[in-house]
XYZ file of C-alpha atoms in Angstrom:
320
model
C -63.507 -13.388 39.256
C -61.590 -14.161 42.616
C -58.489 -15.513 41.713
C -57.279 -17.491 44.717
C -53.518 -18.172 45.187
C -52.556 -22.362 45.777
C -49.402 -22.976 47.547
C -48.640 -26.112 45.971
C -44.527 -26.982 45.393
C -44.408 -29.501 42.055
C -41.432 -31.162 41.670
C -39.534 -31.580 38.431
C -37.671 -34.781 39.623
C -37.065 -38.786 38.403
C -35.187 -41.222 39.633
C -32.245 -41.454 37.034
C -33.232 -45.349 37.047
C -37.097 -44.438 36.376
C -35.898 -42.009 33.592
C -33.273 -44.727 31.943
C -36.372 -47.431 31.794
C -38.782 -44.840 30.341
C -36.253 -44.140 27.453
C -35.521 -47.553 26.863
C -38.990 -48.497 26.405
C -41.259 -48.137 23.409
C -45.028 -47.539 24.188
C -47.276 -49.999 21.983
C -48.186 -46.406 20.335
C -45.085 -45.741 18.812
C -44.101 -42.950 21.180
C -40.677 -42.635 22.214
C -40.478 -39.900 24.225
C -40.031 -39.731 27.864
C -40.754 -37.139 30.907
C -38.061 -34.909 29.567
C -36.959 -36.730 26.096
C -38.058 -36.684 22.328
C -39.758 -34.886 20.467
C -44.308 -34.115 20.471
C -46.045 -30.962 18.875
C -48.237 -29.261 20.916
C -51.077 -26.230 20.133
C -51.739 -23.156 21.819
C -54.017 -20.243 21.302
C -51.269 -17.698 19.685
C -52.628 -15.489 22.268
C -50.217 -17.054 25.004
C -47.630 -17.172 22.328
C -44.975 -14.852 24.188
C -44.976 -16.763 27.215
C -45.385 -20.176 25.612
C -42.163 -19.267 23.897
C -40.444 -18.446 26.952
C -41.481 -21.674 28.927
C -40.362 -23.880 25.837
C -36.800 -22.095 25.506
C -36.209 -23.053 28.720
C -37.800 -26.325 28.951
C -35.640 -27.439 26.212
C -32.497 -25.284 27.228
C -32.645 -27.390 30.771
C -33.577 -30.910 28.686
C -31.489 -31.010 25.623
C -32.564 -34.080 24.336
C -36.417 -32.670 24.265
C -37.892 -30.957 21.282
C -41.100 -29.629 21.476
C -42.528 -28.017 18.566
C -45.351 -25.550 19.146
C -48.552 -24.789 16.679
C -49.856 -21.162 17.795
C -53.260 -21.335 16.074
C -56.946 -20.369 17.279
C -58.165 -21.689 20.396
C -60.915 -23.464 18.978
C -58.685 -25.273 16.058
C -56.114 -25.962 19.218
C -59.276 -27.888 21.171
C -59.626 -30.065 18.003
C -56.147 -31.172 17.510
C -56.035 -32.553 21.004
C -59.423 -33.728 20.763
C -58.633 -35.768 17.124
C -55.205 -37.357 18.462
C -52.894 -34.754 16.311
C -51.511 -33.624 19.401
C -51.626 -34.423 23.100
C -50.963 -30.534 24.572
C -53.190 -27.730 24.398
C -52.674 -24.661 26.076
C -56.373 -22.437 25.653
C -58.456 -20.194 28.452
C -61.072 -23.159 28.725
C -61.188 -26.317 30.708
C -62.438 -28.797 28.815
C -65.982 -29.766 28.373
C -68.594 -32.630 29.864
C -68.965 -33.605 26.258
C -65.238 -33.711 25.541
C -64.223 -35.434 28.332
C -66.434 -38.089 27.854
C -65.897 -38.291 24.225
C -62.014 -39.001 25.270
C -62.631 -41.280 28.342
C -65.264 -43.460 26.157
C -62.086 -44.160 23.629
C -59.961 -45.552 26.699
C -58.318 -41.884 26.651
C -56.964 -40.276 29.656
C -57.431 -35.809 29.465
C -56.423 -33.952 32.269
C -56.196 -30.166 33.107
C -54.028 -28.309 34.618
C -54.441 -24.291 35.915
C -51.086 -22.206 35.474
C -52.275 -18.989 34.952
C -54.769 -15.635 35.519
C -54.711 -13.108 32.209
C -56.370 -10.430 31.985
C -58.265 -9.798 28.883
C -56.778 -6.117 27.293
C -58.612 -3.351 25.696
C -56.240 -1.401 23.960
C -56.750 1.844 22.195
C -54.402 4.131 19.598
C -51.683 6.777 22.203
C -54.252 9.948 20.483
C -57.351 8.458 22.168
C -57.573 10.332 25.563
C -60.871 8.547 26.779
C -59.074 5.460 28.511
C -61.831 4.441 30.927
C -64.531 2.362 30.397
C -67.240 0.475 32.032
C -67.740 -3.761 31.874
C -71.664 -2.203 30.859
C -70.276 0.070 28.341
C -67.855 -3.252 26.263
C -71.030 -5.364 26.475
C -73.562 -2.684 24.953
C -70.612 -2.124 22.013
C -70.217 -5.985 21.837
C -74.244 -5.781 21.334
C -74.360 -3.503 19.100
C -75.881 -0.693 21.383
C -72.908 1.571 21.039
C -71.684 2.325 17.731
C -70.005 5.657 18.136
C -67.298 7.021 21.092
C -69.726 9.729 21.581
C -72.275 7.614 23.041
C -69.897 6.896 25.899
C -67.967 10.620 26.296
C -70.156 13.026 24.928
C -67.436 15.479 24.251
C -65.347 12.895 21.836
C -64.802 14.008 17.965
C -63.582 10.645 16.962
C -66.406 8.779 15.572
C -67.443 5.507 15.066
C -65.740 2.664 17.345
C -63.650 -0.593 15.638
C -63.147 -3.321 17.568
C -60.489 -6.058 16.319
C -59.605 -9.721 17.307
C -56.691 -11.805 16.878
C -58.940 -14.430 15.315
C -62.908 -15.320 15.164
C -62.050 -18.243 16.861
C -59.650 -16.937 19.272
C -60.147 -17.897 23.087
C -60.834 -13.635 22.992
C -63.877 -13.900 21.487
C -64.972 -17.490 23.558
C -64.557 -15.009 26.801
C -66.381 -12.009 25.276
C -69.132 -14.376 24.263
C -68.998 -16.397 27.214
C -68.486 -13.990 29.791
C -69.743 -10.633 28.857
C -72.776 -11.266 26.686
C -73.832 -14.427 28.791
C -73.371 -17.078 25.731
C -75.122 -14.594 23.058
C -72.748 -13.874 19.949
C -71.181 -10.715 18.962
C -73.575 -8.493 17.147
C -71.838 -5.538 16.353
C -71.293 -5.200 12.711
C -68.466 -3.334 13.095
C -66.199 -6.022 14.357
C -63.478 -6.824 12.789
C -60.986 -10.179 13.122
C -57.482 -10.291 11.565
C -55.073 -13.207 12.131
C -52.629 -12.969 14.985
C -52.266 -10.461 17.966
C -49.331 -8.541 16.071
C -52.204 -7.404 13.552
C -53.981 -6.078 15.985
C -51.971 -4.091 17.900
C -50.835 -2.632 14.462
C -54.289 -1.758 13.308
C -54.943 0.013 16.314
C -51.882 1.853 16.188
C -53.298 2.942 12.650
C -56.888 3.471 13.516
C -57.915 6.469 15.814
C -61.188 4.602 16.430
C -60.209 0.818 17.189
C -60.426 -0.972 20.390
C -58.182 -4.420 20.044
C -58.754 -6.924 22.089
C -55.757 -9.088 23.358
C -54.592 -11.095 26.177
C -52.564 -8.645 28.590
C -49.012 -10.683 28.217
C -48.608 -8.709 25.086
C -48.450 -5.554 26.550
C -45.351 -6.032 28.733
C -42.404 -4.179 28.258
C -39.720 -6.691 28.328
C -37.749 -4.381 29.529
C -39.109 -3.084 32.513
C -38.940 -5.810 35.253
C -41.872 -4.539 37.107
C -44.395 -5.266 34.707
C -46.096 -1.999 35.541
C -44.986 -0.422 32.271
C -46.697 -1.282 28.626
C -45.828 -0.864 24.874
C -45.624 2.116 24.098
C -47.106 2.316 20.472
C -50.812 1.441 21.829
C -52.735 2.292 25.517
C -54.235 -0.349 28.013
C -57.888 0.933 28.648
C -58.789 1.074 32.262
C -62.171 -1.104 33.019
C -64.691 -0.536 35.794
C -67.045 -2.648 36.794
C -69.209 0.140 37.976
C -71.360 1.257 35.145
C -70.142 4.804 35.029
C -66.565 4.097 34.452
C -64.145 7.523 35.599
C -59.896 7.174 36.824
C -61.047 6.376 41.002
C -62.843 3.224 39.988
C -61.189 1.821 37.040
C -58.607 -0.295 36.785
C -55.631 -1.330 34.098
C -54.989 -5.043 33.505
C -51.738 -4.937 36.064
C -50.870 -8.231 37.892
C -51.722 -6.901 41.267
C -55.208 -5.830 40.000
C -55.880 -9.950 38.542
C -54.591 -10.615 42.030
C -57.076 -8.577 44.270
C -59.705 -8.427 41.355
C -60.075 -5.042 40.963
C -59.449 -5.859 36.670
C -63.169 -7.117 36.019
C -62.037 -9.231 32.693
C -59.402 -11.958 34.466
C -59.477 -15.246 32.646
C -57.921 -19.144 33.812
C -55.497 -20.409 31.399
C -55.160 -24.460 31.263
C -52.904 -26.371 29.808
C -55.393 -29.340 28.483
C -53.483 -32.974 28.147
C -54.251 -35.985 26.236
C -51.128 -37.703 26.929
C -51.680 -41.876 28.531
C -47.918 -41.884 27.889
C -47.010 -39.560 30.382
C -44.180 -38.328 28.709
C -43.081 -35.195 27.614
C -46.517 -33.182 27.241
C -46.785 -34.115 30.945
C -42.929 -33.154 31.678
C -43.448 -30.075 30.239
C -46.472 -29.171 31.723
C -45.132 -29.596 35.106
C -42.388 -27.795 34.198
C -44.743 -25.029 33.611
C -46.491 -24.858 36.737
C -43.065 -25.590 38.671
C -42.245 -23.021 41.279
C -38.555 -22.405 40.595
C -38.557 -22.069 36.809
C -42.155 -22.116 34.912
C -44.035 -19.595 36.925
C -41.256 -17.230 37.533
C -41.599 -17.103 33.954
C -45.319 -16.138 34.342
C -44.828 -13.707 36.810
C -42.399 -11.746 34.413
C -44.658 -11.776 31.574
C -47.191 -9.729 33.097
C -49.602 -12.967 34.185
C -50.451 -13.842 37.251
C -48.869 -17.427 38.376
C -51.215 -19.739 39.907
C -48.812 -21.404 41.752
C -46.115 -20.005 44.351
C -45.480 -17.013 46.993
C -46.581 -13.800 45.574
C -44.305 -10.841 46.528
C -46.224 -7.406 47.023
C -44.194 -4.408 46.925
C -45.027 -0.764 46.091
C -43.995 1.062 43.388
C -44.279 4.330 41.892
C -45.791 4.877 38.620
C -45.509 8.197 36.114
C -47.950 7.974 32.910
C-alpha cells in the first residue's frame, strides 16, 4: 500500500455569531448540540481505543461544554450503530460500502468519510520467541491453514504448534486479514483463537510461547519514549517481508517511517465514518481530528502515521 502524504490545513474555526445561532437553535431532530457543544456517543473499533482516547481528552479539554461519550466495540457492531441511527460517528479501517451508502442516501441521510490515519497491522510474539521474521506468504499459508507448526517456517524451532489470537471475530483485524491477505476467503485455521479486547491479547501472548496476536500497531508504543521507535516491552513486534523468504535485510517492523515509505507490507486507512445532517459535534470533532495543530500531532505520537500535515524525518539510533 502507498500511503501518500496530503498537505491539506483544516481549520477548527466559527464565527462566534455562527456558533451563538447554532446553540440557540434546536434541529427538528431533537439535537442540541453544536460544532463544539453537547453531548453525542460515538463507536469505534476498540482497536484505535488509545488514540481515540487521546483525541477526545483533548477535544473536550479545549471545548468544555462538549461531551462525547465513546463505545469501543467491534468494528463490525460499530458499522451498524451508525448505519441504524444509534450513533452518527464511527471510527473503523473501512470506508463505507456502495450498499451502505445508498441505503443512507435513499433515507434522505447524508454519510461522509473522512481519512486520518495509516496503521499498521502488528504481529506480535511472546520476548522467548527468537524467530521474529516472517514473510506476507508465510501469515497467509498460517491464516489458511497450511502452516500449523513454527517448524514449518524455521526448521530449527522446538516450540510447536502456532496460536494466533484476535481482539474480536469481528474486529476490523480480522476484516483486513480476510480482506487483504486471503483475497475475501475466511480464516481457516482451526487454531485461531478470538478473545475480547486488545489487552487480552497481548496478555495471552505474553503467556503462550506459541501465539502470534494480532493488533493494530498504536498499542505497541511506549508512551514514554517520544520517538515511537521503542515498543512494550512484555511482547515483540514481528518483522514482515513481503518477499517470500522473510530474513532481518528485507523485513521490516511496523515503525511509522516504514507505513510512510511502505516498506511494512500490512498498512491499513483508518476513517472516521459520519452520519451526522446536523453538522454538529460528530463533525466538530472529526475535524478536530484531522486538524494539523492538535488532532494529528496526536497521531503522530501514538505510533500512526497522520494523514494530514508536514512529516519530519530525522535519524535515530536504535539498540534491541
Amino acid at each position: 500500500m502507498n500511503c501518500k502524504l496530503s498537505y491539506i490545513i483544516v481549520g477548527l474555526t466559527l464565527s462566534a455569531s455562527l456558533l451563538a445561532s447554532c446553540q440557540n437553535k434546536k434541529s427538528k431532530d431533537g439535537r442540541t448540540d453544536t460544532y463544539s457543544s453537547g453531548a453525542i456517543t460515538f463507536a469505534s473499533d476498540e482497536s484505535f481505543s488509545p488514540v481515540i482516547e487521546e483525541e477526545r481528552e483533548l477535544f473536550e479539554f479545549t471545548y468544555p461544554e462538549a461531551k462525547l461519550t465513546p463505545i469501543y466495540t467491534n468494528e463490525s457492531d460499530a458499522i451498524n450503530k451508525l448505519l441504524k441511527g444509534e450513533v452518527f460517528m464511527a471510527i473503523t479501517s473501512r470506508d463505507f460500502t456502495k450498499d451502505e451508502l445508498e441505503s443512507l442516501k435513499a433515507n434522505k441521510q447524508f454519510p461522509r468519510s473522512i481519512k486520518f490515519a495509516y496503521d499498521g497491522l502488528a504481529l506480535v510474539q511472546n520476548i522467548n520467541n527468537t524467530d521474529s521474521c516472517i514473510s506476507v506468504d508465510n501469515i497467509r499459508k498460517i491464516f489458511n491453514g497450511e502452516i500449523t507448526k513454527w517448524s514449518q517456517i524455521y526448521p530449527h524451532s522446538k516450540i510447536g504448534d502456532i496460536t494466533v489470537v484476535f481482539d474480536n471475530p469481528n474486529s476490523s483485524a480480522v476484516h483486513y486479514v480476510e480482506d487483504s491477505i486471503l483475497g475475501g476467503k475466511p480464516i481457516a485455521n482451526k487454531n485461531v483463537a478470538a478473545v475480547k479486547k486488545t489487552e487480552e491479547v497481548i496478555k495471552y501472548v505474553e503467556e503462550n510461547k506459541g501465539a502470534i496476536g494480532i493488533i493494530g500497531s498504536n498499542w505497541l508504543n511506549d508512551k514514554r519514549d517520544s520517538t515511537n521507535l521503542t515498543f512494550k516491552k512484555e511482547i515483540r513486534p514481528m518483522a514482515v517481508s513481503s518477499i517470500p523468504v522473510a530474513n532481518v535485510q528485507n523485513s521490516w517492523k511496523p515503525y511509522q517511517y516504514y507505513f510512510y515509505n511502505a516498506n511494512y507490507p500490512l498498512v491499513r486507512t483508518l476513517y472516521i465514518l459520519l452520519n451526522d445532517t446536523h453538522m454538529g459535534l460528530p463533525t466538530g470533532f472529526s475535524n478536530f481530528i484531522i486538524s494539523q495543530d492538535k488532532g494529528q500531532k496526536i497521531i503522530l505520537r501514538s505510533g500512526l502515521l497522520p494523514a494530514y500535515g508536514n512529516l519530519t524525518i530525522r535519524n535515530v539510533r536504535v539498540s534491541e
